[in-house]
Coordinates of C-alpha atoms and ligand atoms in Angstrom, one line a residue:
M1 CA -64.1 19.5 -50.3
T2 CA -62.5 23.0 -49.4
P3 CA -58.9 22.2 -48.3
N4 CA -58.4 23.6 -44.6
T5 CA -55.5 26.3 -44.7
S6 CA -55.7 27.2 -41.2
I7 CA -52.8 26.0 -39.0
D8 CA -52.9 24.9 -35.2
L9 CA -49.8 26.9 -34.2
D10 CA -49.3 24.6 -31.3
D11 CA -48.3 22.0 -33.6
L12 CA -45.6 24.5 -34.7
Y13 CA -43.8 25.6 -31.8
Q14 CA -45.8 28.5 -31.7
D15 CA -43.5 30.6 -29.2
I16 CA -40.4 30.7 -31.8
I17 CA -42.7 31.3 -34.9
L18 CA -44.3 34.2 -33.3
D19 CA -41.2 35.6 -31.8
H20 CA -39.5 35.7 -35.2
Y21 CA -42.9 37.1 -36.6
K22 CA -43.2 39.8 -34.0
H23 CA -39.3 40.5 -34.2
P24 CA -37.9 39.8 -37.7
R25 CA -34.2 39.5 -37.6
H26 CA -32.6 41.3 -40.4
A27 CA -35.8 43.2 -41.1
A28 CA -35.7 46.7 -42.8
K29 CA -37.5 49.2 -44.7
L30 CA -36.6 48.6 -48.2
T31 CA -38.0 50.2 -51.3
P32 CA -38.9 48.3 -54.6
E33 CA -35.8 50.1 -55.8
E34 CA -33.5 49.2 -53.2
A35 CA -34.6 45.5 -53.4
L36 CA -32.8 42.8 -55.7
V37 CA -35.8 40.7 -55.8
D38 CA -39.4 40.8 -55.0
E39 CA -41.4 37.5 -54.5
E40 CA -45.1 37.0 -53.8
N41 CA -46.9 34.2 -52.6
P42 CA -50.5 34.9 -54.2
T43 CA -52.3 32.1 -52.8
C44 CA -51.7 33.6 -49.0
G45 CA -51.0 37.3 -50.1
D46 CA -47.4 36.8 -48.8
Q47 CA -44.5 39.2 -50.0
I48 CA -41.0 39.8 -49.6
L49 CA -38.4 42.4 -50.7
L50 CA -35.1 41.3 -50.3
T51 CA -31.5 42.4 -51.1
L52 CA -28.1 41.1 -49.9
D53 CA -24.3 41.7 -50.5
L54 CA -21.9 39.1 -51.4
E55 CA -18.4 39.7 -49.7
D56 CA -15.7 37.4 -50.2
G57 CA -17.7 34.8 -51.4
C58 CA -19.8 34.7 -48.1
V59 CA -23.7 36.2 -48.0
T60 CA -23.8 39.1 -46.1
N61 CA -26.0 42.3 -45.3
V62 CA -29.3 40.6 -45.7
R63 CA -32.2 42.8 -45.6
Y64 CA -35.8 42.3 -46.5
A65 CA -39.4 43.7 -46.0
A66 CA -41.6 41.0 -45.4
H67 CA -45.8 41.2 -45.4
G68 CA -47.9 38.3 -45.0
C69 CA -48.8 35.6 -42.6
A70 CA -46.9 34.7 -39.7
I71 CA -45.2 31.6 -41.2
S72 CA -43.8 33.5 -44.1
V73 CA -42.4 36.6 -42.0
A74 CA -41.1 34.3 -39.2
S75 CA -39.2 32.2 -42.3
A76 CA -37.8 35.0 -43.6
S77 CA -36.3 36.0 -40.2
M78 CA -35.0 32.4 -39.5
M79 CA -33.6 32.1 -42.9
S80 CA -32.1 35.7 -42.9
E81 CA -30.6 34.4 -39.5
L82 CA -29.2 31.3 -40.5
L83 CA -27.8 32.2 -43.8
T84 CA -26.0 35.6 -43.1
G85 CA -22.4 35.1 -42.9
K86 CA -22.3 31.5 -44.8
P87 CA -20.3 30.9 -47.9
E88 CA -22.4 31.1 -51.2
A89 CA -21.8 27.5 -51.8
E90 CA -23.2 26.3 -48.1
A91 CA -26.2 28.9 -48.6
R92 CA -27.3 27.3 -51.9
Q93 CA -27.0 24.0 -50.0
L94 CA -29.2 24.8 -47.1
I95 CA -31.9 26.4 -49.1
Q96 CA -32.1 23.4 -51.4
D97 CA -32.2 21.2 -48.0
F98 CA -35.0 23.2 -46.5
V99 CA -37.0 23.1 -49.8
A100 CA -36.7 19.3 -50.1
V101 CA -37.6 19.1 -46.1
M102 CA -40.9 21.0 -46.9
K103 CA -41.5 18.8 -49.9
G104 CA -41.3 15.9 -47.4
E105 CA -37.9 14.7 -49.5
K106 CA -35.7 14.9 -46.8
D107 CA -35.7 15.2 -42.6
L108 CA -34.5 18.4 -41.2
D109 CA -31.1 18.8 -39.7
P110 CA -31.9 19.1 -36.1
E111 CA -28.7 21.5 -35.7
L112 CA -30.4 24.2 -37.8
G113 CA -31.6 26.1 -35.0
D114 CA -35.0 28.0 -35.0
V115 CA -35.6 26.6 -38.3
V116 CA -36.7 23.6 -36.8
A117 CA -39.9 25.1 -35.8
L118 CA -41.2 25.5 -39.5
E119 CA -40.7 21.4 -40.0
G120 CA -44.4 21.0 -38.9
V121 CA -45.3 23.4 -41.9
K122 CA -44.9 20.5 -44.6
K123 CA -48.2 18.8 -43.1
F124 CA -50.2 21.6 -44.8
P125 CA -49.3 21.6 -48.4
L126 CA -51.2 24.8 -49.0
R127 CA -48.9 26.7 -46.7
I128 CA -45.4 25.2 -47.9
K129 CA -44.9 28.1 -50.2
C130 CA -45.4 30.6 -46.7
A131 CA -42.5 29.1 -45.7
T132 CA -40.4 28.7 -48.9
M133 CA -40.8 32.0 -50.6
S134 CA -38.2 34.0 -48.9
W135 CA -35.3 31.2 -49.4
H136 CA -36.2 31.0 -53.0
A137 CA -35.9 34.7 -52.9
L138 CA -32.5 34.7 -51.3
L139 CA -31.5 32.2 -53.8
H140 CA -32.7 34.6 -56.7
A141 CA -31.1 37.6 -54.9
L142 CA -27.8 35.6 -54.7
E143 CA -27.9 35.3 -58.7
K144 CA -28.6 38.7 -59.4
R145 CA -25.7 39.7 -57.2
K146 CA -23.5 37.0 -58.9
A147 CA -24.5 38.4 -62.4
E148 CA -23.7 42.0 -61.5
G149 CA -20.2 41.0 -60.2
V150 CA -19.4 39.2 -63.5
M151 CA -20.4 42.4 -65.1
E152 CA -18.0 44.7 -63.4
Ligands
ZN1 ZN1 -48.7 32.7 -46.1

């Protein structure tokens, strides 16, 4: 049996997802040289280049160039909106929680704003990586920024 990869966006608050897809927040033209991380989701063809700054222990200046399906781009947009300005520890916790929600290990905090629109993706195992790719990218970018700070 071939797994069905198409998603009925009606199940997924399609308006919110499509709004972020069409108008991704914090999106930028980034070259691979400017990006801290380059993450891919080969099963779907999604890709994200991402960078950020750490200022006074907070995540700032999140910028990314995302290409791929609506879920991957919308998730990057929602993630950047949610995590910008957050203290590093809180950002890490939110990423961990979001990944746990997608794995079905946790319920999503309804206070998280537009991110709740993505919760239904967990019903489509093949698309979970579309939703989590940008969150992993941010985590890896944080680690790289921190490593740079240590070397200074
Ligand atoms: Zn995708």
